[in-house]
């Protein structure tokens, strides 16, 4: 079982909530959910057209979005995937990576919401 | 003559004719009767008998004569009348003919005039046609010459030239462009442009903007490891209608390379100077500090004290020379910035007097000091730079004065919540000739023929630059052999004491946040607003530039990857409008730190934005106090 500190950037979350409150943080989580699908679909599309740099940019955006709401594990995974895609290009197993990222995000978002509720 | 006139005339003729006949007949009758009566009387007188034949004969003769006369007269008058009528008719005909002749004559004259006019017009037209023909020939010749010249220019230029019509169809490409694109003719160039890609984008970028605004567009592109500066111009005809777009590309690869080398060299020089200054300043600060401590002990004899003061003064002077060299380097690199702070003004003036006295004492010169007028307790200025300027002026005053003394005279007055100050540094030294009074502010210039002309030659130049940077002015009055007065003029805002400042330390800033991802905008804005700052977002480079122009900001947080341009490109554009602190926001460090500095981006904060990182940067660059 992963410790919550492995999944979330709790220092950042605590700081944000103490300054801005939980409402903007919840709105940010909603935006992340919408954005994640867009980034992954965009990545898939670019990958299909062999535009690997653009596909990597979508993963980069996902990484930034994850860090903005303190999803540390998703952020690291997206960062690794971005670098691997640029290295392996058409040999990169994108679909598998998308599955991993989606599952990870789903699970870590539950952990995040639980963390916020317990604060 | 119309019908009624003719009838009238006929009737008159008949009446006339009958009248003549009647008159002739009646005259004949009366003459006959008279003659007959006379014959009868005569006959009666002369003759015995009066016979019938005697009665009838005179009557008969008379009536015969009357009849003949009547006939003859009728014929005569009739003939006469006929002649008269004929004459009248002839006269009438003559008049008609004359009239007709006159008309014809007038017509002939008119025709002649018209003919003359036509002839003149013809001559004029012929002349005009001849002129026009000559002009056209001349114009054609000029056009041919121009075409030859243009072809020569286009052929000889090392630039690439592309001309397209309004629809984008390629109308002309010069030889250099054909060579660059490996094309044989315009069609192949057109095909390459249609294919798209980097090369096509290089030539089609900004077309819409050029067509819409009818203005030139300049940008840089990379084509096959070469760097081109592209310049686009709309081609408009005499009726100001757009007919096409001309694109010139100038190969600046060498220039860029040289520029990079120069930048590299300049950066190396700057780094060297910064490092050297830092390395030298540390021991120098030690000398200054220790000498001040020793001076404060009061344990020294007069001679030793004088020597210690000399050590202190010379160390401070050396420190100022370092400052001048560093600032000169910053001026050259356009990276100089003033750092205004709250300065306790009376203390500043007091330390100025102390230092000036120390320097004057070294050469046994007098020092005259005065302050006129009321000032603020604190003023807002860059104390270090102000001190540096005054130190340069005082050093020169002492250097160029052999006997007599120097003076510092401060005049100040409060005008509309600002302190207007003039600080005059005077000396009774060698003075400066009028012909040299402008030149002495030039870099490395030193007055010739004076034994005092030792030094770096940069002090006055740096002083003037610093003065301008602080919004002041520097004036000189001097007379050769009599001395000089250098006067600094400034306007200072009222400052605040440190205690007052502490409470205002967390002052809110107007921040422009340039970020394209909504989530990042939400998160950064929420945090910044939570800290009490005002935030205005901009999602693209273009929006950022427009928002910056329209607003007033204390700080820009700048994402490095935007949809329409890079963060550094945005930084360059914002810098042209106004210089304010800019901090890069990035998930990865995309560039070397020096690259950010080149674009006037002070520092980099990695995402996600945190309070600690932000506060660190605000404090490091004293951003709140630069506002």
XYZ file of C-alpha atoms in Angstrom:
746
model
C 0.000 0.000 0.000
C 1.442 3.298 -1.013
C 1.967 5.916 1.588
C -0.012 9.067 0.782
C 3.247 11.030 0.637
C 4.343 8.795 -2.271
C 1.179 9.645 -4.151
C 0.621 13.290 -3.240
C 2.716 16.415 -2.734
C 1.169 17.062 0.671
C 3.340 20.109 1.467
C 2.117 21.819 -1.655
C -1.521 20.806 -1.065
C -1.414 22.026 2.530
C 0.138 25.339 1.484
C -2.347 25.884 -1.311
C -5.404 25.086 0.794
C -4.197 27.245 3.672
C -3.768 30.221 1.346
C -6.531 29.838 -1.212
C -9.019 27.486 0.467
C -10.529 24.166 -0.652
C -13.019 25.566 -3.174
C -10.471 26.625 -5.787
C -8.644 23.354 -5.173
C -11.791 21.350 -5.907
C -12.344 23.412 -9.078
C -8.749 22.614 -10.034
C -9.427 18.896 -9.592
C -12.435 19.187 -11.945
C -10.325 20.966 -14.521
C -7.668 18.283 -14.205
C -10.204 15.541 -14.938
C -11.358 17.361 -18.090
C -7.846 18.199 -19.153
C -6.439 14.711 -18.663
C -8.773 13.176 -21.242
C -7.950 15.968 -23.697
C -4.196 15.557 -23.230
C -4.282 11.760 -23.542
C -6.507 11.875 -26.627
C -4.314 14.541 -28.127
C -1.248 12.467 -27.395
C -2.835 9.449 -29.041
C -3.722 11.454 -32.146
C -0.261 12.968 -32.528
C 1.365 9.612 -31.925
C -0.809 8.094 -34.642
C 0.438 10.762 -37.084
C 4.041 10.091 -36.006
C 4.279 13.617 -34.520
C 6.218 12.371 -31.531
C 7.362 15.791 -30.306
C 3.780 17.018 -30.212
C 2.682 13.797 -28.517
C 5.373 14.352 -25.882
C 4.106 17.926 -25.388
C 0.683 16.543 -24.440
C 2.315 14.347 -21.797
C 4.260 17.398 -20.654
C 0.997 19.306 -20.211
C -0.430 16.374 -18.249
C 2.646 16.435 -16.031
C 2.156 20.149 -15.368
C -1.528 19.675 -14.632
C -0.835 16.837 -12.209
C 1.754 18.891 -10.345
C -0.711 21.772 -10.079
C -3.021 19.671 -7.904
C -0.284 17.836 -6.047
C -0.565 14.451 -7.790
C 3.115 13.663 -7.330
C 3.047 10.066 -8.585
C 1.067 10.907 -11.727
C 3.439 13.783 -12.377
C 6.493 11.533 -12.142
C 4.891 8.888 -14.340
C 3.981 11.479 -16.985
C 7.529 12.859 -16.893
C 9.054 9.401 -17.409
C 6.580 8.654 -20.200
C 7.416 11.958 -21.935
C 11.121 11.150 -21.966
C 10.593 7.544 -23.025
C 8.309 8.535 -25.889
C 10.891 10.985 -27.230
C 13.550 8.297 -26.977
C 11.654 5.271 -28.329
C 9.333 7.123 -30.697
C 7.199 4.673 -32.672
C 8.514 1.788 -30.533
C 6.908 3.350 -27.470
C 3.841 1.460 -26.167
C 1.568 4.481 -25.824
C -1.687 2.658 -25.241
C -0.238 0.781 -22.320
C 1.105 4.001 -20.874
C -2.259 5.710 -21.255
C -3.888 2.860 -19.345
C -1.305 3.160 -16.567
C -1.736 6.919 -16.311
C -5.522 6.701 -16.225
C -5.558 4.046 -13.524
C -2.962 5.902 -11.521
C -4.840 9.189 -11.776
C -8.131 7.569 -10.814
C -6.660 5.980 -7.741
C -4.579 9.006 -6.692
C -7.515 11.371 -7.089
C -9.457 9.275 -4.590
C -6.492 9.507 -2.233
C -6.377 13.285 -2.792
C -10.081 13.748 -2.064
C -9.760 11.582 1.036
C -6.787 13.645 2.164
C -8.695 16.880 1.684
C -11.706 15.591 3.579
C -9.549 14.470 6.481
C -7.723 17.842 6.709
C -44.109 87.639 -101.178
C -47.108 85.673 -100.119
C -50.371 85.033 -101.947
C -52.302 87.869 -100.339
C -49.602 90.367 -101.123
C -49.532 89.174 -104.675
C -53.329 89.490 -104.985
C -53.150 92.906 -103.384
C -50.499 93.958 -105.853
C -52.512 92.608 -108.781
C -55.599 94.527 -107.660
C -53.554 97.704 -107.296
C -52.184 97.192 -110.802
C -55.623 96.695 -112.266
C -56.947 99.785 -110.450
C -53.966 101.767 -111.684
C -54.431 100.572 -115.211
C -58.142 101.343 -115.164
C -57.406 104.710 -113.600
C -54.992 105.629 -116.358
C -57.550 104.563 -118.956
C -60.276 106.503 -117.207
C -58.121 109.575 -116.939
C -57.005 109.279 -120.569
C -60.560 108.791 -121.755
C -61.956 111.595 -119.686
C -59.081 113.873 -120.711
C -59.624 112.818 -124.288
C -63.305 113.536 -124.100
C -62.794 116.898 -122.563
C -60.049 117.825 -125.073
C -62.246 116.550 -127.902
C -65.155 118.565 -126.675
C -63.008 121.614 -126.212
C -61.356 121.329 -129.586
C -64.659 120.542 -131.169
C -66.194 123.578 -129.575
C -63.394 125.729 -130.786
C -63.698 124.200 -134.292
C -67.370 124.808 -134.291
C -66.931 128.379 -133.151
C -64.275 128.937 -135.680
C -66.282 127.310 -138.342
C -69.322 129.338 -137.508
C -67.286 132.447 -137.629
C -65.509 131.636 -140.840
C -68.067 129.636 -142.756
C -71.613 130.273 -143.851
C -72.885 126.952 -143.465
C -72.688 124.387 -140.497
C -73.062 120.980 -141.792
C -73.343 117.586 -139.982
C -69.933 116.584 -141.177
C -68.625 119.636 -139.509
C -70.266 118.535 -136.318
C -69.152 114.941 -136.464
C -65.705 115.350 -137.849
C -64.057 116.912 -134.782
C -65.926 114.591 -132.458
C -64.948 111.651 -134.511
C -61.379 112.735 -134.747
C -61.397 113.531 -131.098
C -62.851 110.180 -130.050
C -60.537 108.402 -132.414
C -57.624 110.300 -131.013
C -58.849 109.662 -127.471
C -59.245 105.987 -128.140
C -55.832 105.762 -129.737
C -54.359 107.820 -126.918
C -56.104 105.730 -124.373
C -54.862 102.564 -125.940
C -51.388 103.946 -126.384
C -51.273 105.354 -122.882
C -52.718 102.173 -121.469
C -50.133 100.186 -123.317
C -47.455 102.660 -122.349
C -48.366 102.755 -118.685
C -49.019 99.086 -118.777
C -45.576 98.551 -120.202
C -44.240 101.025 -117.740
C -45.974 99.243 -114.924
C -44.739 95.984 -116.253
C -41.241 97.360 -116.443
C -41.668 98.752 -112.992
C -42.915 95.436 -111.763
C -40.105 93.721 -113.526
C -37.711 96.196 -112.067
C -39.267 95.731 -108.694
C -39.033 92.000 -109.146
C -35.463 92.321 -110.219
C -34.774 94.552 -107.268
C -36.379 92.024 -105.046
C -34.376 89.272 -106.663
C -31.321 91.388 -106.381
C -31.965 91.900 -102.694
C -32.632 88.235 -102.258
C -29.504 87.425 -104.129
C -27.569 89.935 -102.095
C -28.980 88.503 -98.952
C -28.272 85.039 -100.170
C -24.834 86.134 -101.237
C -24.214 87.705 -97.872
C -25.329 84.552 -96.166
C -23.156 82.514 -98.429
C -20.298 84.860 -97.813
C -20.792 84.617 -94.059
C -21.031 80.897 -94.393
C -17.874 80.888 -96.416
C -16.169 82.998 -93.752
C -17.482 80.705 -91.051
C -16.354 77.704 -92.958
C -13.030 79.315 -93.490
C -12.744 80.065 -89.784
C -13.841 76.577 -88.946
C -11.421 75.186 -91.393
C -8.723 77.313 -89.876
C -9.700 76.142 -86.420
C -9.791 72.545 -87.542
C -6.460 73.057 -89.116
C -5.102 74.485 -85.889
C -6.674 71.657 -83.875
C -5.245 69.233 -86.269
C -1.860 70.835 -85.963
C -2.171 70.843 -82.187
C -3.321 67.245 -82.072
C -0.555 66.296 -84.355
C 1.854 68.120 -82.121
C 0.287 66.582 -79.029
C 0.333 63.170 -80.614
C 3.914 63.703 -81.549
C 4.701 64.771 -77.961
C 2.783 61.858 -76.564
C 4.515 59.533 -78.892
C 7.850 60.971 -77.807
C 6.826 60.740 -74.179
C 5.689 57.183 -74.576
C 8.915 56.338 -76.295
C 10.827 58.068 -73.517
C 8.710 56.295 -70.868
C 9.156 52.978 -72.586
C 12.890 53.568 -72.760
C 12.925 54.485 -69.071
C 10.842 51.395 -68.241
C 13.210 49.229 -70.239
C 16.169 50.752 -68.434
C 14.409 50.287 -65.108
C 13.643 46.671 -65.970
C 17.269 46.055 -66.899
C 18.338 47.745 -63.668
C 15.822 45.768 -61.604
C 16.861 42.522 -63.221
C 20.479 43.390 -62.538
C 19.705 44.218 -58.897
C 17.606 41.095 -58.433
C 20.222 39.009 -60.188
C 23.173 40.479 -58.290
C 21.607 40.587 -54.840
C 22.689 37.800 -52.544
C 19.193 37.819 -51.022
C 16.357 35.498 -51.924
C 13.334 37.202 -53.437
C 9.844 35.801 -53.894
C 6.911 37.614 -55.429
C 3.394 36.190 -55.169
C 0.015 37.561 -56.130
C -2.843 38.189 -53.700
C -4.001 34.569 -53.993
C -0.527 33.299 -53.201
C 0.355 32.247 -56.735
C 4.090 32.466 -57.370
C 4.803 35.183 -59.941
C 8.554 35.420 -59.575
C 11.478 33.902 -57.758
C 15.062 35.049 -58.206
C 17.960 32.749 -58.948
C 19.140 32.615 -55.352
C 15.750 31.434 -54.187
C 15.629 28.786 -56.902
C 19.046 27.584 -55.772
C 18.024 27.553 -52.111
C 14.894 25.545 -52.769
C 16.552 23.344 -55.385
C 13.924 24.397 -57.896
C 14.207 25.013 -61.623
C 11.404 27.485 -62.072
C 8.440 29.268 -60.473
C 6.239 26.197 -60.766
C 8.571 24.065 -58.700
C 8.775 26.831 -56.114
C 4.977 26.939 -56.006
C 4.849 23.174 -55.547
C 7.218 23.370 -52.606
C 5.131 26.074 -50.981
C 2.002 24.010 -51.424
C 3.612 21.008 -49.760
C 3.805 22.938 -46.513
C 6.413 22.263 -43.851
C 9.117 24.471 -42.388
C 10.367 25.903 -45.685
C 6.894 26.839 -46.912
C 6.026 28.356 -43.541
C 9.167 30.473 -43.774
C 7.777 32.208 -46.853
C 4.087 32.250 -46.028
C 4.229 33.317 -42.390
C 2.338 36.479 -41.660
C 0.724 36.728 -45.124
C -2.685 37.446 -43.644
C -1.303 40.192 -41.440
C 0.591 41.856 -44.298
C -2.464 41.731 -46.570
C -4.795 43.084 -43.892
C -2.632 45.858 -42.470
C -0.653 46.694 -45.660
C 2.490 47.039 -43.592
C 5.904 45.413 -43.666
C 6.637 42.366 -41.550
C 10.082 41.269 -40.422
C 10.959 37.943 -38.830
C 13.734 35.334 -38.669
C 13.536 31.786 -40.004
C 15.783 28.770 -40.227
C 16.079 27.036 -43.603
C 18.531 24.178 -44.038
C 20.883 25.236 -41.222
C 20.853 28.807 -42.476
C 19.271 31.741 -40.700
C 17.397 34.264 -42.792
C 15.959 37.597 -41.867
C 12.761 37.737 -43.867
C 11.097 40.942 -44.814
C 7.641 40.997 -46.328
C 6.132 43.958 -48.087
C 2.685 44.373 -49.651
C 2.843 45.348 -53.335
C 0.212 48.019 -54.047
C -0.573 49.648 -57.385
C -1.149 53.345 -58.094
C -4.795 52.981 -57.017
C -3.553 51.707 -53.657
C -4.929 48.262 -54.325
C -3.020 45.231 -53.082
C -1.658 43.252 -56.026
C 0.738 40.885 -54.296
C 3.348 40.265 -51.627
C 7.113 40.581 -52.031
C 9.288 38.575 -49.698
C 13.014 39.264 -49.258
C 15.239 36.934 -47.308
C 18.687 38.030 -46.183
C 21.117 35.345 -45.027
C 22.220 36.353 -41.525
C 23.784 33.036 -40.568
C 27.270 34.548 -40.405
C 25.948 37.565 -38.577
C 24.187 35.391 -36.024
C 27.301 33.362 -35.570
C 29.385 36.494 -35.049
C 26.732 37.896 -32.767
C 26.814 34.719 -30.710
C 30.602 34.952 -30.534
C 30.415 38.593 -29.476
C 27.790 37.776 -26.892
C 29.900 34.935 -25.672
C 32.930 37.165 -25.470
C 30.937 39.928 -23.811
C 29.466 37.468 -21.345
C 32.929 36.119 -20.614
C 34.179 39.665 -20.091
C 31.239 40.430 -17.806
C 31.777 37.262 -15.849
C 35.452 38.067 -15.535
C 34.760 41.584 -14.358
C 32.084 40.397 -11.907
C 34.347 37.697 -10.553
C 37.352 39.973 -10.358
C 35.334 42.646 -8.669
C 33.991 40.172 -6.156
C 37.426 38.711 -5.490
C 39.028 42.129 -5.101
C 36.207 43.697 -3.144
C 36.324 41.180 -0.367
C 39.859 42.054 0.767
C 39.163 45.704 -0.010
C 36.119 45.687 2.269
C 38.404 44.208 4.869
C 40.838 47.095 4.487
C 38.045 49.698 4.647
C 36.321 48.061 7.594
C 39.459 47.491 9.625
C 40.798 50.957 8.969
C 37.477 52.443 10.110
C 37.629 50.359 13.274
C 41.170 51.494 13.963
C 40.235 55.125 13.283
C 37.499 54.764 15.849
C 39.843 53.619 18.621
C 41.586 57.010 18.924
C 44.871 55.302 19.877
C 47.053 56.834 17.209
C 49.392 59.772 17.092
C 48.730 62.571 14.616
C 51.065 61.297 11.880
C 49.878 57.686 12.231
C 46.274 58.868 12.264
C 46.835 60.773 9.058
C 48.337 57.701 7.437
C 45.469 55.520 8.635
C 42.972 57.976 7.195
C 44.879 57.858 3.919
C 44.630 54.055 3.904
C 40.898 54.271 4.543
C 40.276 56.941 1.917
C 42.352 55.207 -0.725
C 40.635 51.884 -0.062
C 37.227 53.531 -0.455
C 38.460 55.250 -3.624
C 39.617 51.920 -5.025
C 36.227 50.444 -4.213
C 34.556 53.223 -6.158
C 36.818 52.634 -9.118
C 35.643 48.997 -9.105
C 32.072 50.238 -8.990
C 32.708 52.501 -11.976
C 34.212 49.661 -13.994
C 31.335 47.321 -13.156
C 28.691 49.946 -13.940
C 30.407 50.829 -17.211
C 30.200 47.181 -18.167
C 26.502 47.144 -17.254
C 25.847 50.261 -19.339
C 27.479 48.608 -22.331
C 25.438 45.468 -21.868
C 22.298 47.468 -21.120
C 21.792 45.472 -17.979
C 22.195 48.410 -15.653
C 19.343 49.011 -13.211
C 19.020 51.390 -10.285
C 17.971 50.017 -6.928
C 16.048 52.672 -5.089
C 15.627 52.437 -1.372
C 14.668 54.571 1.579
C 17.726 56.603 2.512
C 18.036 58.613 5.736
C 18.867 61.908 4.088
C 20.498 63.921 6.890
C 22.755 60.919 7.648
C 23.694 60.648 4.003
C 24.715 64.291 3.846
C 26.660 63.958 7.093
C 28.651 60.993 5.807
C 29.283 62.905 2.595
C 30.776 65.790 4.574
C 32.927 63.409 6.637
C 34.335 61.646 3.606
C 34.993 64.901 1.757
C 36.865 66.328 4.748
C 38.967 63.201 4.987
C 39.938 63.477 1.334
C 40.655 67.196 1.500
C 42.838 66.717 4.590
C 45.093 64.319 2.674
C 46.249 67.234 0.493
C 46.000 69.875 3.222
C 43.109 71.552 1.424
C 40.279 73.381 3.110
C 36.758 71.966 2.905
C 33.804 74.270 2.871
C 30.433 72.585 3.512
C 26.926 74.059 3.725
C 23.312 72.897 3.560
C 20.591 75.383 2.666
C 16.872 74.701 2.995
C 14.727 72.029 4.567
C 14.666 68.401 3.408
C 12.909 65.129 4.181
C 14.070 62.709 6.876
C 14.076 59.958 4.280
C 14.287 60.104 0.501
C 13.860 57.389 -2.104
C 16.984 56.974 -4.198
C 19.877 54.656 -4.971
C 22.219 55.727 -2.161
C 25.126 53.629 -3.405
C 25.058 55.205 -6.860
C 24.537 58.709 -5.482
C 27.497 58.219 -3.171
C 29.541 56.898 -6.101
C 28.794 59.990 -8.194
C 29.654 62.384 -5.425
C 32.786 60.434 -4.602
C 33.950 60.752 -8.226
C 33.338 64.504 -8.208
C 35.038 65.022 -4.845
C 38.000 62.877 -5.887
C 38.446 64.954 -9.040
C 38.062 68.211 -7.090
C 40.845 67.154 -4.709
C 42.989 65.700 -7.498
C 42.942 68.853 -9.614
C 43.428 71.319 -6.738
C 46.955 72.154 -5.634
C 46.178 74.900 -3.157
C 43.059 76.455 -1.712
C 40.226 74.094 -1.079
C 37.083 72.282 -2.163
C 33.473 72.957 -1.297
C 30.220 71.024 -1.056
C 27.104 73.154 -1.075
C 23.687 71.535 -0.813
C 20.517 73.456 -1.632
C 17.194 71.796 -1.072
C 13.510 72.648 -1.021
C 10.265 70.707 -0.830
C 8.081 71.298 -3.890
C 4.773 69.465 -4.291
C 5.773 66.472 -2.114
C 9.161 66.100 -3.810
C 12.568 67.212 -2.590
C 14.436 69.294 -5.161
C 18.132 69.032 -4.415
C 21.270 70.488 -5.920
C 24.675 69.347 -4.699
C 27.518 71.531 -5.947
C 31.076 70.227 -5.672
C 33.490 73.110 -6.203
C 37.246 73.507 -6.204
C 39.878 76.195 -6.624
C 41.869 73.989 -8.956
C 43.218 74.229 -12.460
C 39.831 74.632 -14.132
C 38.770 73.308 -17.527
C 39.068 75.128 -20.811
C 35.736 75.873 -22.543
C 36.732 73.761 -25.538
C 37.066 70.707 -23.322
C 34.047 71.145 -21.071
C 31.803 68.882 -23.158
C 34.499 66.358 -23.988
C 35.422 65.582 -20.399
C 32.249 63.515 -20.014
C 33.348 61.263 -22.898
C 34.559 57.801 -22.079
C 38.333 57.589 -21.438
C 38.775 61.315 -22.116
C 41.366 63.060 -20.000
C 42.380 66.703 -20.118
C 45.685 66.867 -21.915
C 48.844 68.493 -20.719
C 48.114 68.196 -17.029
C 50.205 66.207 -14.662
C 47.020 65.367 -12.792
C 45.669 63.512 -15.833
C 46.058 60.104 -14.297
C 43.206 57.794 -13.709
C 40.857 55.497 -15.556
C 39.185 58.256 -17.600
C 35.780 56.709 -16.887
C 34.802 58.499 -13.649
C 32.993 61.489 -15.148
C 31.419 59.397 -17.896
C 30.020 56.948 -15.356
C 28.937 59.844 -13.115
C 26.949 61.388 -15.959
C 25.364 58.040 -16.878
C 24.455 57.342 -13.261
C 22.989 60.826 -12.942
C 20.777 60.296 -15.977
C 19.765 56.839 -14.715
C 18.606 58.431 -11.467
C 16.599 61.004 -13.396
C 18.899 63.924 -12.615
C 21.207 66.253 -14.491
C 24.809 67.303 -14.161
C 26.073 70.792 -14.938
C 29.557 72.173 -15.124
C 30.872 75.684 -14.665
C 34.576 76.180 -14.955
C 37.225 78.737 -15.773
C 40.724 77.797 -16.754
C 43.125 78.545 -13.920
C 40.357 79.477 -11.486
C 38.522 76.268 -10.631
C 35.368 74.284 -11.391
C 31.914 73.626 -10.006
C 30.121 70.370 -10.821
C 26.469 70.491 -9.744
C 24.106 67.521 -9.518
C 20.363 68.223 -9.667
C 17.777 65.703 -8.479
C 14.165 65.383 -7.437
C 13.587 62.792 -4.724
C 10.315 61.333 -3.529
C 9.740 61.279 0.184
C 10.874 58.051 1.780
C 9.764 56.136 4.830
C 11.518 54.888 7.897
C 12.362 51.186 8.224
C 9.745 50.702 10.930
C 7.022 52.012 8.698
C 8.293 49.869 5.862
C 8.099 46.637 7.828
C 4.356 46.942 8.105
C 4.137 47.559 4.390
C 6.560 44.804 3.448
C 3.905 42.426 2.270
C 2.472 44.962 -0.088
C 0.256 43.635 -2.812
C 1.582 43.551 -6.334
C -0.189 43.822 -9.674
C 0.902 40.644 -11.404
C 0.337 39.607 -15.004
C 0.253 35.822 -15.232
C 1.056 34.571 -18.749
C -0.093 30.950 -18.905
C -2.159 29.038 -21.433
C -3.392 26.085 -19.346
C -6.600 26.901 -17.475
C -5.760 24.625 -14.590
C -2.400 26.302 -14.054
C -4.057 29.727 -14.253
C -6.616 28.716 -11.629
C -4.016 27.318 -9.270
C -1.471 30.141 -9.604
C -4.140 32.884 -9.459
C -5.785 31.363 -6.386
C -2.475 31.200 -4.596
C -1.363 34.702 -5.590
C -4.720 36.256 -4.711
C -4.644 34.391 -1.416
C -1.347 36.162 -0.720
C -3.027 39.503 -1.345
C -1.781 40.172 -4.866
C -3.870 41.221 -7.851
C -3.626 38.867 -10.822
C -4.475 39.436 -14.486
C -4.102 36.349 -16.695
C -3.114 36.248 -20.371
C -3.310 32.962 -22.251
C -1.228 33.730 -25.321
C 1.804 35.812 -26.165
C -0.286 38.230 -28.221
C -2.810 38.630 -25.423
C 0.030 39.190 -22.949
C 1.510 41.984 -25.044
C -1.857 43.713 -25.460
C -2.761 43.335 -21.773
C 0.664 44.671 -20.780
C 0.251 47.739 -22.962
C -3.159 48.512 -21.527
C -2.422 47.767 -17.871
C 0.070 48.724 -15.198
C 1.942 45.818 -13.608
C 4.616 45.347 -10.978
C 5.618 41.827 -11.965
C 5.148 39.365 -14.835
C 5.068 35.599 -14.249
C 5.777 34.081 -17.626
C 5.184 30.501 -18.789
C 7.925 29.493 -21.201
C 5.721 27.545 -23.637
C 2.746 29.360 -25.075
C 0.584 28.445 -28.076
C 1.771 31.306 -30.335
C 5.305 32.051 -29.149
C 7.897 31.134 -26.546
C 8.038 32.839 -23.171
C 11.385 34.435 -24.044
C 9.904 35.971 -27.205
C 7.136 37.445 -25.078
C 9.749 38.763 -22.641
C 11.544 40.536 -25.506
C 8.330 42.210 -26.626
C 7.331 43.285 -23.104
C 10.800 44.722 -22.514
C 10.327 47.053 -25.466
C 7.174 48.453 -23.879
C 8.355 48.855 -20.304
C 11.038 47.322 -18.118
C 9.511 45.574 -15.111
C 10.613 42.440 -13.272
C 9.811 39.203 -15.148
C 10.039 35.712 -13.666
C 9.854 32.543 -15.765
C 7.459 29.792 -14.763
C 8.374 26.425 -16.133
C 7.946 22.771 -15.464
C 11.423 22.032 -16.836
C 14.385 24.390 -16.951
C 14.411 24.878 -20.726
C 17.389 27.147 -21.003
C 20.662 27.952 -19.342
C 20.244 30.594 -16.678
C 22.274 33.033 -18.762
C 19.723 32.717 -21.579
C 16.969 33.979 -19.293
C 19.139 36.900 -18.172
C 19.778 37.818 -21.812
C 16.050 38.310 -22.233
C 15.775 40.297 -19.010
C 14.016 37.459 -17.187
C 15.330 37.786 -13.645
C 14.839 34.250 -12.438
C 13.054 30.938 -12.943
C 10.458 29.309 -10.714
C 9.584 25.701 -11.430
C 5.961 24.693 -11.357
C 3.917 24.235 -9.334
C 4.157 27.745 -7.933
C 4.834 27.756 -4.219
C 4.761 30.598 -1.722
C 8.275 29.893 -0.575
C 9.732 30.032 -4.076
C 7.810 33.187 -4.890
C 8.828 34.986 -1.698
C 12.445 33.999 -2.250
C 12.449 35.595 -5.667
C 10.582 38.718 -4.568
C 13.089 39.258 -1.777
C 16.201 38.373 -3.774
C 15.472 41.013 -6.388
C 13.888 43.483 -3.995
C 10.916 43.540 -6.333
C 8.521 45.153 -3.855
C 10.836 48.132 -3.461
C 11.320 48.545 -7.176
C 7.595 49.275 -7.487
